[in-house]
CSV table of C-alpha atoms and ligand atoms in Angstrom, one decimal:
chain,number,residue,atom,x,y,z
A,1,UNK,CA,0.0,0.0,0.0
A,2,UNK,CA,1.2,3.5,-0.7
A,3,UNK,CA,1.4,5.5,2.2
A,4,UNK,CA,1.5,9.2,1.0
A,5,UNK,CA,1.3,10.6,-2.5
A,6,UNK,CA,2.7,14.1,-3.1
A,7,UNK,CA,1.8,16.1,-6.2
A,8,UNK,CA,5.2,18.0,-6.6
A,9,UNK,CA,4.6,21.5,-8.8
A,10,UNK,CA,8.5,21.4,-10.8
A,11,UNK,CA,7.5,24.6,-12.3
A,12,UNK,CA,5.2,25.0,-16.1
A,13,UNK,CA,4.7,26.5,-19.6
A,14,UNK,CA,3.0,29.5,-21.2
A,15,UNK,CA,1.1,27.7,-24.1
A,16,UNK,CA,-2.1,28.1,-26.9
A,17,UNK,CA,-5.5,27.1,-25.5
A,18,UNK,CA,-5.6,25.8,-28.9
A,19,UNK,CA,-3.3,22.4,-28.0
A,20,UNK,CA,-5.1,22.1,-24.7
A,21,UNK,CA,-9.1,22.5,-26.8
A,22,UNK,CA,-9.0,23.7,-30.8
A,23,UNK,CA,-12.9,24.6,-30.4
A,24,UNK,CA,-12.0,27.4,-27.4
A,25,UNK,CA,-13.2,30.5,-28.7
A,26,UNK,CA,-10.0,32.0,-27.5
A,27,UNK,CA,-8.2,29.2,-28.9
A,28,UNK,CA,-5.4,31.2,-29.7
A,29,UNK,CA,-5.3,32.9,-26.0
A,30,UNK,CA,-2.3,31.9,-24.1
A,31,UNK,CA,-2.9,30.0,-21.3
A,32,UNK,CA,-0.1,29.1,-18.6
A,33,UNK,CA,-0.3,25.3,-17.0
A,34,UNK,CA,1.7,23.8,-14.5
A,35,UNK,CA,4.1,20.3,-14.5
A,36,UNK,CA,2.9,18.2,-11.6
A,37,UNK,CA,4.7,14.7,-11.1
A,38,UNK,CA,3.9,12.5,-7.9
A,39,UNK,CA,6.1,11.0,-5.4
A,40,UNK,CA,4.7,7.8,-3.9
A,41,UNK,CA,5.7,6.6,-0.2
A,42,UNK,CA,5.5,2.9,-0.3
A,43,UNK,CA,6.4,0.6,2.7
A,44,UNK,CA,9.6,-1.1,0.8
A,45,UNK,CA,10.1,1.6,-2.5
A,46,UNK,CA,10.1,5.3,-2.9
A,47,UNK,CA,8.6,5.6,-6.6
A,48,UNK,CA,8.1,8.8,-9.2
A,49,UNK,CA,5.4,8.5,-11.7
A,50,UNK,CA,7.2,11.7,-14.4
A,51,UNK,CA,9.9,13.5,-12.9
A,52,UNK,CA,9.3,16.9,-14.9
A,53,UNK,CA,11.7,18.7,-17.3
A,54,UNK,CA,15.6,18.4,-17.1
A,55,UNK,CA,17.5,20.6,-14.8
A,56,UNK,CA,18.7,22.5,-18.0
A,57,UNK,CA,15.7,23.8,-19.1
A,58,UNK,CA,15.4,25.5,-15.2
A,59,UNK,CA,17.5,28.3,-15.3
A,60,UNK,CA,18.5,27.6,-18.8
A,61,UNK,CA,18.9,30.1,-22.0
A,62,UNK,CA,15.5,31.3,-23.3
A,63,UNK,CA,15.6,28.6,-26.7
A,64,UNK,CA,17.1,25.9,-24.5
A,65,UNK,CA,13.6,23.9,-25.8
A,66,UNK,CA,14.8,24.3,-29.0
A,67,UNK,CA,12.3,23.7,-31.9
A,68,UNK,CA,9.6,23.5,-29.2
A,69,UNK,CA,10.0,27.0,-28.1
A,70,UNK,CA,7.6,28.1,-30.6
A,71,UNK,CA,4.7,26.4,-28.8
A,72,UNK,CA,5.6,26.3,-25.2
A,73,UNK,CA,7.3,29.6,-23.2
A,74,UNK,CA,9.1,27.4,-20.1
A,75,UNK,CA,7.8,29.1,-16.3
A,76,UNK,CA,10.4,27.9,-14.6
A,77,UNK,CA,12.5,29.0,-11.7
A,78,UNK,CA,15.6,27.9,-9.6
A,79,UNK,CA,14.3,25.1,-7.1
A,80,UNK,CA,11.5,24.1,-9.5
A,81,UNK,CA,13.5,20.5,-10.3
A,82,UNK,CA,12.8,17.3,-9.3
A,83,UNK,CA,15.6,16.8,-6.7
A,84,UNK,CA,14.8,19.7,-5.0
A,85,UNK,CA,10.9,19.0,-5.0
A,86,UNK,CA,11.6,15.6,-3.6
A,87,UNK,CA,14.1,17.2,-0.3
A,88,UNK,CA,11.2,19.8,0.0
A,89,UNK,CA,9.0,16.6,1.5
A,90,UNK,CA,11.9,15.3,3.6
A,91,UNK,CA,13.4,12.5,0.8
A,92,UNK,CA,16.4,12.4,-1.2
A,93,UNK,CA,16.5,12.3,-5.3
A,94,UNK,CA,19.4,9.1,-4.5
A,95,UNK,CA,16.5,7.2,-2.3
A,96,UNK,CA,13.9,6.9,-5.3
A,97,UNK,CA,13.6,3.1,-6.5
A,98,UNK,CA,11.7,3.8,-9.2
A,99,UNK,CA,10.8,6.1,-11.8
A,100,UNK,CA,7.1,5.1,-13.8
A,101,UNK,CA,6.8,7.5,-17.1
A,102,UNK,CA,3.5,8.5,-18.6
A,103,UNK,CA,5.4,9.0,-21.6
A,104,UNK,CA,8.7,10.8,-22.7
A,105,UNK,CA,8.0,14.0,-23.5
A,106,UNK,CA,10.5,16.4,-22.0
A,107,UNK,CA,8.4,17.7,-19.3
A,108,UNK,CA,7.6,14.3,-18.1
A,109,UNK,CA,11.0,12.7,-18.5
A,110,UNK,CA,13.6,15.0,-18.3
A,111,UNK,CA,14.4,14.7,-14.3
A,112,UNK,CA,15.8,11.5,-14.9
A,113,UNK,CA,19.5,12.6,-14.7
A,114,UNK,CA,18.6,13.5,-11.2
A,115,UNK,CA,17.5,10.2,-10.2
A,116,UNK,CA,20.5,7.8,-10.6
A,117,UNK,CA,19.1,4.8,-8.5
A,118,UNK,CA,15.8,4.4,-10.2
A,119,UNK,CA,14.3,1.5,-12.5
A,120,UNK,CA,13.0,3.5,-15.6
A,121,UNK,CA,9.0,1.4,-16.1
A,122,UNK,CA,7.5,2.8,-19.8
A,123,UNK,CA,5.8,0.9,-22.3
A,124,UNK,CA,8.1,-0.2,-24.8
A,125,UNK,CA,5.9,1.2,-28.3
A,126,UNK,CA,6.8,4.8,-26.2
A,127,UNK,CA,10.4,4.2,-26.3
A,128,UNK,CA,10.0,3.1,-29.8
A,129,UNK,CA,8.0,6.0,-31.2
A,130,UNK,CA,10.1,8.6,-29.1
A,131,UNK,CA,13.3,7.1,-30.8
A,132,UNK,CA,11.7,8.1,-34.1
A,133,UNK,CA,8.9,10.8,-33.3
A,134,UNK,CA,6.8,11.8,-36.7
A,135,UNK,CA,7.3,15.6,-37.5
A,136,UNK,CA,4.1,16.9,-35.5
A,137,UNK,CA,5.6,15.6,-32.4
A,138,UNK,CA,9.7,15.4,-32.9
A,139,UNK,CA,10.0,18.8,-31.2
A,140,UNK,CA,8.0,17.6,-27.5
A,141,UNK,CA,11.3,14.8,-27.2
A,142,UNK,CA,14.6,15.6,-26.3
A,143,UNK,CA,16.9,12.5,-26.3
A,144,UNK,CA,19.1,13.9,-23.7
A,145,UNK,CA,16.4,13.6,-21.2
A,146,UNK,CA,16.8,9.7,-21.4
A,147,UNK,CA,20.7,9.6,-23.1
A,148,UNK,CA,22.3,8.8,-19.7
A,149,UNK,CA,19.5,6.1,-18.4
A,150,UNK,CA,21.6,2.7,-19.0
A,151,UNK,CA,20.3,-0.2,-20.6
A,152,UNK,CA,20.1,-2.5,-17.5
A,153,UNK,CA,17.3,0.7,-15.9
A,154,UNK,CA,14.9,0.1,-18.0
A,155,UNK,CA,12.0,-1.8,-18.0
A,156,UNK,CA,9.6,-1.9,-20.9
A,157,UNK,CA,6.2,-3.6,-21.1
A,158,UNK,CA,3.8,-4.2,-23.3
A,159,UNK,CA,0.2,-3.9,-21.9
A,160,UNK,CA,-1.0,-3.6,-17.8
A,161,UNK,CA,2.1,-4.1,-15.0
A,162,UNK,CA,2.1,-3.9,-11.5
A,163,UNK,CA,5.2,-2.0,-10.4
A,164,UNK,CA,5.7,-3.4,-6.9
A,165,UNK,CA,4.0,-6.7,-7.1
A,166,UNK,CA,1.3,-6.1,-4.7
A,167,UNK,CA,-1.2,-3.7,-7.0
A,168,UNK,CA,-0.2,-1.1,-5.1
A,169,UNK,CA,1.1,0.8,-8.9
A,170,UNK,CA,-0.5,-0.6,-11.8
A,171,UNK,CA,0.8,1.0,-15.1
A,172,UNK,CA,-1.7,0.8,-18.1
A,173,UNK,CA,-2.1,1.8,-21.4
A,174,UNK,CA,-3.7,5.1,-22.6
A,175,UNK,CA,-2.4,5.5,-26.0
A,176,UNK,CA,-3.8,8.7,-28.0
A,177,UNK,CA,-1.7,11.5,-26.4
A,178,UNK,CA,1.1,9.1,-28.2
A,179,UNK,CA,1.1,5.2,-28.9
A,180,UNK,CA,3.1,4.3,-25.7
A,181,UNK,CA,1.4,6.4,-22.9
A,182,UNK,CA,0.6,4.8,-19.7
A,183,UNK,CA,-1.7,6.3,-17.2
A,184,UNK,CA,-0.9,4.9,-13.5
A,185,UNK,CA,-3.9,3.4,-10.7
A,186,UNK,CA,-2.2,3.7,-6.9
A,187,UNK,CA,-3.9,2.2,-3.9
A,188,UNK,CA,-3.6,4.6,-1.4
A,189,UNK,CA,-4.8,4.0,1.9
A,190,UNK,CA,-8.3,2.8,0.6
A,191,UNK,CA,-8.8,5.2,-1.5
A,192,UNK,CA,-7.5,4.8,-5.4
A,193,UNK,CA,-6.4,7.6,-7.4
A,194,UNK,CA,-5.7,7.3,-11.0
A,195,UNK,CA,-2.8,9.4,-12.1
A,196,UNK,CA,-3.4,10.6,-15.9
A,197,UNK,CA,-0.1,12.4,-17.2
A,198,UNK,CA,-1.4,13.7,-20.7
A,199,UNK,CA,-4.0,10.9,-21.1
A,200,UNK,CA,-6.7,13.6,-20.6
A,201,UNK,CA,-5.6,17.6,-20.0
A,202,UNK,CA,-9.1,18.6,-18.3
A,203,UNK,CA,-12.0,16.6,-16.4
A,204,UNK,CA,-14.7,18.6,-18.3
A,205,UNK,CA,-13.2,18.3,-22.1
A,206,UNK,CA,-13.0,14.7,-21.2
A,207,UNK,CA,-16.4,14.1,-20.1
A,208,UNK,CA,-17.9,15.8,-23.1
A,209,UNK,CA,-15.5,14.1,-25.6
A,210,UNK,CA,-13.6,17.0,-26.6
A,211,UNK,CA,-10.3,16.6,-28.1
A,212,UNK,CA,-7.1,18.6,-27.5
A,213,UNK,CA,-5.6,20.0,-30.8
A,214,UNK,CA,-2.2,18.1,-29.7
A,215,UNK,CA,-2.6,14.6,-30.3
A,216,UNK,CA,-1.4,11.2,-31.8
A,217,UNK,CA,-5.2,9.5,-32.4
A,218,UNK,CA,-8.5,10.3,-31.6
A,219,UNK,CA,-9.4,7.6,-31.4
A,220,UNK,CA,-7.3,5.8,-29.2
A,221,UNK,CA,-7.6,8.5,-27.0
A,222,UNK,CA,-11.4,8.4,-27.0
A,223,UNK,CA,-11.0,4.9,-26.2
A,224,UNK,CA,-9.0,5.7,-23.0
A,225,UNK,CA,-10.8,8.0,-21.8
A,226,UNK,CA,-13.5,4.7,-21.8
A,227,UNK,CA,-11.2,2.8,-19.8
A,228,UNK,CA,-10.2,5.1,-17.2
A,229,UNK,CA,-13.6,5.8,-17.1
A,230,UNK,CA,-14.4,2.7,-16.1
A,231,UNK,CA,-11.5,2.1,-13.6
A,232,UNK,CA,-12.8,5.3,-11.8
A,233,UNK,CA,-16.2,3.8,-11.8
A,234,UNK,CA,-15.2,0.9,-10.6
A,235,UNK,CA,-12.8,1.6,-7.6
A,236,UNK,CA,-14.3,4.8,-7.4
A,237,UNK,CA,-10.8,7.0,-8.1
A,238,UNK,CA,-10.0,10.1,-8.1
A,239,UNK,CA,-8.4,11.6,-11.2
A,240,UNK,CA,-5.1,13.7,-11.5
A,241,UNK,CA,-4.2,15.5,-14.1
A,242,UNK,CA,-0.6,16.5,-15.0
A,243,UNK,CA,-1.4,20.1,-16.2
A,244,UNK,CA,-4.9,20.8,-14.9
A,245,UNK,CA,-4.6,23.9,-13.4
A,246,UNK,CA,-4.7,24.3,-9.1
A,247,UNK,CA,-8.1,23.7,-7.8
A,248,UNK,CA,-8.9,23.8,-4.5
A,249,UNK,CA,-9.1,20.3,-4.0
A,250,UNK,CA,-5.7,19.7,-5.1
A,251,UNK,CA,-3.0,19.9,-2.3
A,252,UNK,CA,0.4,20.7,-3.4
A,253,UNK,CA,3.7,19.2,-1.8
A,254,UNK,CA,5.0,19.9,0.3
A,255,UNK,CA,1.7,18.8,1.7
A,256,UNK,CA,0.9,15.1,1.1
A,257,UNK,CA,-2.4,14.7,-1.3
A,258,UNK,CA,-5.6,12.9,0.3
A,259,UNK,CA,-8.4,12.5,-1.0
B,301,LIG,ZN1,2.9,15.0,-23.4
């Protein structure tokens, strides 16, 4: 069982409501989100689900996102990286067993050079379609983020895993974001929350089947959202979204979560 989840804020992004919802009618507004990534207390492991954008990118030169720039405006400040999130709620980056990715984009995936200890969980069609991203979404990858992650770290599957071994973290696949994302269920305390990454951007756009402009396929998104859908339903979960703004249910590290 997990015993405390944290939702660590490692900074966010001015972007176009347009990537987020196409149909806005201020679609080309910007709008500024944040980068949340979770740190999960379990009894025997210390596990991140993301680990937000590399340590290069905070504090970096204005461009450091390269080709990316021209849709995302980094918000990011010293003390907004992952190590420095994690000593914020009394842990060290060192002590963190695992690492589960939603996916690899670079502000999911690019804290991994600050977490040296960690087995690396994906699905492997994400590693595959990040080693050769189509045009559309090259720009969102940065193989630095993963470059120093050796081969024996990784572990790729193909389809539902259960990180620990006890359902505690179950990894399953929400492909339509991109072909290899994974959405994560943790038991915690009771309770279940389902951790999302980019599977969905925004409870309401979900509900009512509207799609972001930035996607891989529609449909396999649409048929994600049915299976979270029915996960929540089922265990009745909460929902977390990576880059729905604060609410005021949400409680940020260094505050532990509860439901
Ligand atoms: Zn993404």
């Amino acid at each position: 069982m997990i015993r405390r989840l944290f939702v660590l804020c490692c900074g966010g992004e001015r972007t176009q409501r347009a990537l987020l919802d196409p149909w806005d009618t201020r679609a080309s507004d910007p709008l500024e989100i944040p980068y949340y990534c979770y740190l999960l207390e379990h009894q025997d492991a210390l596990v991140m689900v993301d680990c937000g954008p590399s340590p290069e990118l905070v504090g970096g030169p204005d461009g450091a996102l390269g080709a990316q720039s021209s849709l995302s405006e980094p918000l990011l400040s010293p003390g907004d990286d992952v190590a420095t999130r994690i000593s914020q709620v009394g842990f060290s980056a060192a002590e963190v067993t695992h690492v589960v990715l939603t996916h690899l984009h670079y502000d999911h995936c690019g804290g991994l050079g600050l977490l040296p200890g960690a087995e690396v969980h994906l699905q492997a069609a994400e590693r595959a379609f990040a080693g050769d991203p189509p045009s559309y979404q090259a720009a969102a990858y940065l193989p630095g983020d993963w470059a120093g992650v050796e081969p024996p770290r990784w572990r790729e599957a193909t389809g539902e895993v259960d990180v620990l071994g006890d359902g505690s973290i179950v990894a399953f696949p929400t492909p339509g974001h991109t072909p290899g994302h994974q959405s994560v269920q943790v038991d915690l305390a009771g309770e279940t929350v389902i951790l999302l990454g980019d599977a969905a951007y925004h409870p309401g756009a979900m509900a009512e089947r509207r799609l972001p402009g930035y996607l891989w396929s529609p449909d396999a998104l649409v048929g994600s959202w049915k299976q979270i859908e029915a996960r929540r339903d089922r265990h009745g979960a909460h929902l977390l979204f990576s880059h729905f703004p604060p609410t005021e249910e949400l409680v940020i590290a260094p505050e532990a979560w509860h439901p």
